[in-house]
Tab-separated table of C-alpha atoms in Angstrom:
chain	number	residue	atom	x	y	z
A	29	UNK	CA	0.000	0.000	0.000
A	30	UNK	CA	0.971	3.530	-0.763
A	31	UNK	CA	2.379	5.306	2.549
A	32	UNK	CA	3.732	2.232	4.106
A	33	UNK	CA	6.718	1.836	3.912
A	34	UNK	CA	8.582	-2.154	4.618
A	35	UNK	CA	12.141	-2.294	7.153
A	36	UNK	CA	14.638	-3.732	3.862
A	37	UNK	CA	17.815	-3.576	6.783
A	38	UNK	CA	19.243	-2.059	9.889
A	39	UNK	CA	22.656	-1.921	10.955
A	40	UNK	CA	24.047	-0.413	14.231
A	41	UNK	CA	25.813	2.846	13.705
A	42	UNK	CA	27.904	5.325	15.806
A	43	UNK	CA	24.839	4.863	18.603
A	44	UNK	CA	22.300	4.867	16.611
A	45	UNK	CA	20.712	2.799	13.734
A	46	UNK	CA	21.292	2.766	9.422
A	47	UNK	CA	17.921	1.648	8.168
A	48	UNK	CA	17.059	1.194	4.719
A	49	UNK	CA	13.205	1.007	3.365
A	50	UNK	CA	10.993	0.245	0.204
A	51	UNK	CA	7.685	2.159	-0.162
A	52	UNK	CA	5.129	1.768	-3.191
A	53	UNK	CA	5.313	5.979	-4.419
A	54	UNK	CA	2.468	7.927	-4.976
A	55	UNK	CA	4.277	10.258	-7.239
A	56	UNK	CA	6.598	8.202	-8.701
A	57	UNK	CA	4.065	5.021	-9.538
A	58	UNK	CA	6.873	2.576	-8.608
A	59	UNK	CA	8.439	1.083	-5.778
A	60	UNK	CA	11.465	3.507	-4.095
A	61	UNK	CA	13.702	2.976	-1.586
A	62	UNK	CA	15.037	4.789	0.733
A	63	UNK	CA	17.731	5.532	3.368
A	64	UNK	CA	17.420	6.444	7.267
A	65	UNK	CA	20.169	7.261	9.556
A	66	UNK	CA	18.130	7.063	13.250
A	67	UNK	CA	20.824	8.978	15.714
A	68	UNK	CA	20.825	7.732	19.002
A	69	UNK	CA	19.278	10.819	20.366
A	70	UNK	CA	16.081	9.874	18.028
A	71	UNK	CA	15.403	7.303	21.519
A	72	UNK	CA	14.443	10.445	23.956
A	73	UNK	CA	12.265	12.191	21.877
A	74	UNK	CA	12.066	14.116	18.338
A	75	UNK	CA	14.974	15.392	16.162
A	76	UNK	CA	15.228	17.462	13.175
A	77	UNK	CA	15.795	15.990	9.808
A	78	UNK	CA	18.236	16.677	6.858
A	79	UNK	CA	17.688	15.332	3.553
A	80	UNK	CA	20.350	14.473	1.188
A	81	UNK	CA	20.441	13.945	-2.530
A	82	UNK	CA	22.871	12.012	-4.463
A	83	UNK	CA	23.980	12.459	-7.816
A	84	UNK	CA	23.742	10.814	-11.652
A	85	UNK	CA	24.069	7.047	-11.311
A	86	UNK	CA	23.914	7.058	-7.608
A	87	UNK	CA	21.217	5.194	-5.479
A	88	UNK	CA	20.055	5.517	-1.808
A	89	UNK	CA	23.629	3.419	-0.802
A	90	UNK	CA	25.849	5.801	-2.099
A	91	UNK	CA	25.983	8.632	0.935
A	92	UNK	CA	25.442	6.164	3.937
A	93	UNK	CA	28.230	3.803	2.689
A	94	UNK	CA	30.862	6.461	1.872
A	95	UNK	CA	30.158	9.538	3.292
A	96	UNK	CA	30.960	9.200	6.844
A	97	UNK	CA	27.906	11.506	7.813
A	98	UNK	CA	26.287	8.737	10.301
A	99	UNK	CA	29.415	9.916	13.262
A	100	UNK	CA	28.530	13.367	12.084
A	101	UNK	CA	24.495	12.855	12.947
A	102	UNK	CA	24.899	11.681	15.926
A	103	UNK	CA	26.989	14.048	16.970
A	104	UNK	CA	24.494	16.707	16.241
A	105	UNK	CA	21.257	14.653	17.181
A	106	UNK	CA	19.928	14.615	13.743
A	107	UNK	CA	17.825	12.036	11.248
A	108	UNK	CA	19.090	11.657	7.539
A	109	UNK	CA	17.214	10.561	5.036
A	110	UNK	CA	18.587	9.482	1.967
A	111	UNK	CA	16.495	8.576	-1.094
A	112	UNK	CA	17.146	7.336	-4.509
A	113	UNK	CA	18.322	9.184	-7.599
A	114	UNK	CA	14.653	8.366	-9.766
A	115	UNK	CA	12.152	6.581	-10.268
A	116	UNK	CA	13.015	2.407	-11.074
A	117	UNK	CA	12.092	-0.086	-13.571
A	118	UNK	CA	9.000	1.925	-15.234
A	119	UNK	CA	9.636	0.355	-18.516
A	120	UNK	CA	9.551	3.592	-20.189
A	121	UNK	CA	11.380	3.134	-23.869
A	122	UNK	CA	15.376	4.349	-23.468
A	123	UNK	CA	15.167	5.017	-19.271
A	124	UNK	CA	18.221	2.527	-19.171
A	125	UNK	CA	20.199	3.861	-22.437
A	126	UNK	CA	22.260	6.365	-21.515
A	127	UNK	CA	23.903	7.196	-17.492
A	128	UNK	CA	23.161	10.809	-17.590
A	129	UNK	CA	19.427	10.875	-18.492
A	130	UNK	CA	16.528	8.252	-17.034
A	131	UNK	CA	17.074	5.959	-14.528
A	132	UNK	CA	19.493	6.894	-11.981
A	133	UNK	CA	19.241	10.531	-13.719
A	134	UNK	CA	16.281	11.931	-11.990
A	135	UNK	CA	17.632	15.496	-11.647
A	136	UNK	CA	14.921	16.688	-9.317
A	137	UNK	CA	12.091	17.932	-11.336
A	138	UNK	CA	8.416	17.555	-12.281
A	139	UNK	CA	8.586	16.167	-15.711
A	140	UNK	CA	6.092	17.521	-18.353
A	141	UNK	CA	7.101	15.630	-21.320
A	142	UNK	CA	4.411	12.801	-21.987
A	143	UNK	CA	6.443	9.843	-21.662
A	144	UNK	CA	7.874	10.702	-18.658
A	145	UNK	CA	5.659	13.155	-16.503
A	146	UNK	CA	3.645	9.952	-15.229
A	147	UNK	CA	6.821	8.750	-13.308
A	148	UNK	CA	9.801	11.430	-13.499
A	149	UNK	CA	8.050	13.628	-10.237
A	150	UNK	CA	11.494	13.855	-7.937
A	151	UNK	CA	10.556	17.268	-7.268
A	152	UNK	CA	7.323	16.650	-6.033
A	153	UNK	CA	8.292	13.162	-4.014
A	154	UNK	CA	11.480	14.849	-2.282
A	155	UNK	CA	9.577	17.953	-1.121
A	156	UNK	CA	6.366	16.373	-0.506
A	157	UNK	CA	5.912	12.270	-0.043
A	158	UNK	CA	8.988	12.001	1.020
A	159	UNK	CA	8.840	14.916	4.012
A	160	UNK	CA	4.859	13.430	4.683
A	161	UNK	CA	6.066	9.857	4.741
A	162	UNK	CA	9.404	10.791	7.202
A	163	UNK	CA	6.397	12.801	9.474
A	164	UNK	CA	4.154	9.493	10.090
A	165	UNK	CA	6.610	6.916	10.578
A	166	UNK	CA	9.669	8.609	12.514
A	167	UNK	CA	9.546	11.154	15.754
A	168	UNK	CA	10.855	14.023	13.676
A	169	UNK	CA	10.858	18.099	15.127
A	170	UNK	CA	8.231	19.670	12.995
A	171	UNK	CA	9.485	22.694	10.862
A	172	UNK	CA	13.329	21.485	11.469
A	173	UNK	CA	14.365	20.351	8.096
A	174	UNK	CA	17.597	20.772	6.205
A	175	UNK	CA	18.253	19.797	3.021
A	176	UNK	CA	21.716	18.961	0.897
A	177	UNK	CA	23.450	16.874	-1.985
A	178	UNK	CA	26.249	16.554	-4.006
A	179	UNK	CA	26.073	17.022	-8.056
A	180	UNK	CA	22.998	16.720	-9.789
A	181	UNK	CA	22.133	16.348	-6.111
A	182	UNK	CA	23.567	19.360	-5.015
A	183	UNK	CA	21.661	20.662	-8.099
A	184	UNK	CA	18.362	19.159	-6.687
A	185	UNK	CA	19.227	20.474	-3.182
A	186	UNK	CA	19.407	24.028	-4.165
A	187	UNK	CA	16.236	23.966	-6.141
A	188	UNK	CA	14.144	22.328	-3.408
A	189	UNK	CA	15.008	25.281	-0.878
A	190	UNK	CA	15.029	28.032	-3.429
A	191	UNK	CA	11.188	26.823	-4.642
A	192	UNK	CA	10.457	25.568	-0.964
A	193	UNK	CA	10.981	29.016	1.040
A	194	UNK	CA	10.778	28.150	4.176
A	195	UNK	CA	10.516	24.236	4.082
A	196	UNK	CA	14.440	23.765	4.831
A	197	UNK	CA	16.307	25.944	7.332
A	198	UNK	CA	19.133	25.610	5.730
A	199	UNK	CA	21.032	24.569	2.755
A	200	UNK	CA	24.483	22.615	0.949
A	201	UNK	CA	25.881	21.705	-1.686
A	202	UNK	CA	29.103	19.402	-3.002
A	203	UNK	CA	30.265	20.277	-6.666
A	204	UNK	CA	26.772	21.069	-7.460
A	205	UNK	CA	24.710	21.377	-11.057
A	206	UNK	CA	24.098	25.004	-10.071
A	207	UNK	CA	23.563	26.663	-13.847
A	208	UNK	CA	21.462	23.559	-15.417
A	209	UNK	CA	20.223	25.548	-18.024
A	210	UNK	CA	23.898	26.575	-19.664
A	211	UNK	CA	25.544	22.920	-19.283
A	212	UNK	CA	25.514	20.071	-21.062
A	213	UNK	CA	24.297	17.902	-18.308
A	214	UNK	CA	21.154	19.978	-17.793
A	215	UNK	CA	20.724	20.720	-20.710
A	216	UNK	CA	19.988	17.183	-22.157
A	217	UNK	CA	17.799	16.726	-18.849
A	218	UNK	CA	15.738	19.448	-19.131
A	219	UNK	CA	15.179	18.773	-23.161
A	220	UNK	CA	14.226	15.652	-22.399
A	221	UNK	CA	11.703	16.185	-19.151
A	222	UNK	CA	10.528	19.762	-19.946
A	223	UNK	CA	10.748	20.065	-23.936
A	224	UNK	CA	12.352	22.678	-25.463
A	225	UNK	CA	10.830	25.755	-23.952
A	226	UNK	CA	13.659	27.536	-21.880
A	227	UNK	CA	11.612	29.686	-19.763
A	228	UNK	CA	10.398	26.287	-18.285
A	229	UNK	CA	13.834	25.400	-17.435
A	230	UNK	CA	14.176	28.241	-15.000
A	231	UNK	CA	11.476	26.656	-12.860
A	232	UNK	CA	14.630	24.470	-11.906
A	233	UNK	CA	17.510	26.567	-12.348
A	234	UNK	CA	19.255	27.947	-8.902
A	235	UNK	CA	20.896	30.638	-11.107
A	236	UNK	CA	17.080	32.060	-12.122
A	237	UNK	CA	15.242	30.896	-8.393
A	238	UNK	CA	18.314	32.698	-6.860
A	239	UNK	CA	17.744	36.463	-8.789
A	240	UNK	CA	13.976	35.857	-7.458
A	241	UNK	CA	13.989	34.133	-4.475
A	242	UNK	CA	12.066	36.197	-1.908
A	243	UNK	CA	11.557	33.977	1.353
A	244	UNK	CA	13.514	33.799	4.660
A	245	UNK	CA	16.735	34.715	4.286
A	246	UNK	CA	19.172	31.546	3.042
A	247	UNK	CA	22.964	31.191	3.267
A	248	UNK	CA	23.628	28.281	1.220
A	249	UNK	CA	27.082	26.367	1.381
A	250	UNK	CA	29.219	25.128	-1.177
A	251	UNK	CA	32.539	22.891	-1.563
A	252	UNK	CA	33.898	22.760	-4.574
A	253	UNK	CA	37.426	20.929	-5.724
A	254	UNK	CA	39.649	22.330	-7.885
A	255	UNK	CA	40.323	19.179	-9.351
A	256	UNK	CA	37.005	18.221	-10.411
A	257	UNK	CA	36.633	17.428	-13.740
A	258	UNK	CA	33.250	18.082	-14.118
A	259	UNK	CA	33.887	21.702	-12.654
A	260	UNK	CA	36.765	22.353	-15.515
A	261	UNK	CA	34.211	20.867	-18.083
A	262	UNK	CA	31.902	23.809	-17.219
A	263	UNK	CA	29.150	21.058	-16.154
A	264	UNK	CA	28.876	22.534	-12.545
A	265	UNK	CA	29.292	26.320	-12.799
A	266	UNK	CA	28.943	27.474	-8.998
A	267	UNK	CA	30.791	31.090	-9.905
A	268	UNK	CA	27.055	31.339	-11.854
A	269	UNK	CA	25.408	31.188	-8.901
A	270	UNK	CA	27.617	33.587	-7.157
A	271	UNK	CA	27.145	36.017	-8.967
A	272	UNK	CA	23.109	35.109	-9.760
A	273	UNK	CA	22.656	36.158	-6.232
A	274	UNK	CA	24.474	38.995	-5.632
A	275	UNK	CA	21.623	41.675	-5.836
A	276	UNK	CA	19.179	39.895	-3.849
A	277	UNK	CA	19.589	40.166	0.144
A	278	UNK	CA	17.760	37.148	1.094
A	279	UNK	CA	20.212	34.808	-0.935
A	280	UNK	CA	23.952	34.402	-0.255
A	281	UNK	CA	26.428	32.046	-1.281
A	282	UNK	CA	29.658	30.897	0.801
A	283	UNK	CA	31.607	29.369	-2.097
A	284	UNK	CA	34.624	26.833	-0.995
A	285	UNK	CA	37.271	25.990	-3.461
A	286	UNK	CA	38.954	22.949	-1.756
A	287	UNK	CA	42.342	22.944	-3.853
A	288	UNK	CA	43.540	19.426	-5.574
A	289	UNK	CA	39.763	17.708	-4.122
A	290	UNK	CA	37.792	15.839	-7.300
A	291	UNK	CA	34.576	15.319	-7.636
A	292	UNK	CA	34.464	11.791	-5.517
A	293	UNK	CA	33.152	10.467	-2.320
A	294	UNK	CA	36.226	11.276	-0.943
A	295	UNK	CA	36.200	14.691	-1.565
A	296	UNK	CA	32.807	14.652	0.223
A	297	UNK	CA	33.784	12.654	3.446
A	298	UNK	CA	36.615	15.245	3.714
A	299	UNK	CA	34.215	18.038	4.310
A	300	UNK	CA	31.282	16.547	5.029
A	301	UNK	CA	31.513	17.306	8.910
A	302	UNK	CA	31.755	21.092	8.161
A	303	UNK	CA	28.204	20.837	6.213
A	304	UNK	CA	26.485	19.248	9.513
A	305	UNK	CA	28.347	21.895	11.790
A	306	UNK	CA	26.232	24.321	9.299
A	307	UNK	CA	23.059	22.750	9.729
A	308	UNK	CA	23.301	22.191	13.195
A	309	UNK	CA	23.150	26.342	13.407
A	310	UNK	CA	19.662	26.364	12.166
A	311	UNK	CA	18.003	23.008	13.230
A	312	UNK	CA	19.244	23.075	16.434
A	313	UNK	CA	19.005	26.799	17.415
């Protein structure tokens, strides 16, 4: 049944507990899973939640088995929930061609082409089912939500809170997607899950959300390496968003250019501590 969701494993972690669940989606029309990290502070009453959101070809496993953020949670008393990159097995024509588009390739948005806007709703699942289904099965702080990813994650992490003011408290990003519309990466995603029309695409772009973004003020964080590859192909463009948001007082951008880092898991376990040290200012002020 839609809204329950089944226990798929649970493994003791740094005092608390890494869980990982299936759920039939609403949104999606398919069966998801999805990662929780329970901190051990989760026993003596609620905590606030942060969301992360992993990148092209990446599933719910990638952050909870390389990250290192579990030691981090618990240290800060807070629930992660991790869930996967799009929607599975929906036997739509070409969702398994290509590693950068379809399955595993999600990117975050409401799709409004007609052969994929039946399944391809991450937007709507990670700022709505997913935050509803988190509410009834876990002892969460109401209105204490963060929200961060890395990559087309970090993409989809900056969208949700620039479209969501209010929702998350805070926001970060690792080597994010962060001008969709002028790279090649978005640009084949948003062709294919919007159409053609560009003035759709800003719907999803943090560059555009970021010029008219007019809710609570947000500082959003974001490591970058200088090795990166993907950064030196012009895929990720974070100097875009810089400067998108320098007339507007509500958004600012702390931009961290971690010399010789790439764009790997390693990169993000490096710094990963420093991103929960920034949302435990606003979720547990």
């Amino acid at each position: 049944m839609a809204g329950t969701i089944k226990l798929e494993s649970n493994t003791k972690c740094f005092g608390g507990n890494q869980k990982v669940f299936s759920h039939l989606s609403e949104e999606l029309k398919c069966e998801m899973k999805f990662a929780v990290y329970e901190p051990p502070q989760l026993a003596a009453g609620p905590v606030p939640v942060v969301y992360w959101l992993s990148g092209l070809t990446c599933t719910e496993q990638n952050f909870i088995t390389k990250a290192g953020g579990q030691q981090h949670a618990a240290k800060h008393g807070m629930l992660v929930v991790c869930p996967d990159t799009s929607p599975r097995g929906c036997n739509i024509e070409g969702e398994d061609t290509d590693w950068d588009f379809g399955s595993g390739a999600g990117f975050y948005v409401d799709a409004t082409e007609e052969k994929w806007k039946n399944n391809y709703r991450m937007y709507s699942y990670v700022t709505d089912e997913l935050p509803n289904l988190i509410a009834a099965n876990f002892n969460v702080t109401p209105g204490k939500s963060s929200i961060m990813g890395h990559s087309m994650g970090g993409h989809g992490a900056l969208v949700c809170a620039l479209k969501k003011p209010g929702q998350y408290l805070s926001v970060s990003a690792f080597a994010p997607i962060c001008h969709p519309s002028a790279c090649p990466w978005g640009i084949k995603a948003f062709t294919g899950y919007l159409g053609t029309d560009k003035n759709v695409w800003q719907e999803y772009d943090a560059c555009s959300l970021a010029k008219s973004y007019s809710g609570p003020p947000l500082q959003i964080l974001i490591d970058q390496g200088s090795a990166d590859n993907f950064y030196n192909q012009k895929q990720l463009l974070p100097e875009d968003l810089v400067s998108a948001s320098t007339d507007n007082r509500n958004v600012s951008v702390v931009l961290h250019m971690q010399e010789h880092y790439d764009h790997s898991y390693y990169f993000i376990a490096s710094f990963v501590g420093q991103h929960f040290d920034h949302h435990a200012r606003y979720l547990n002020a």
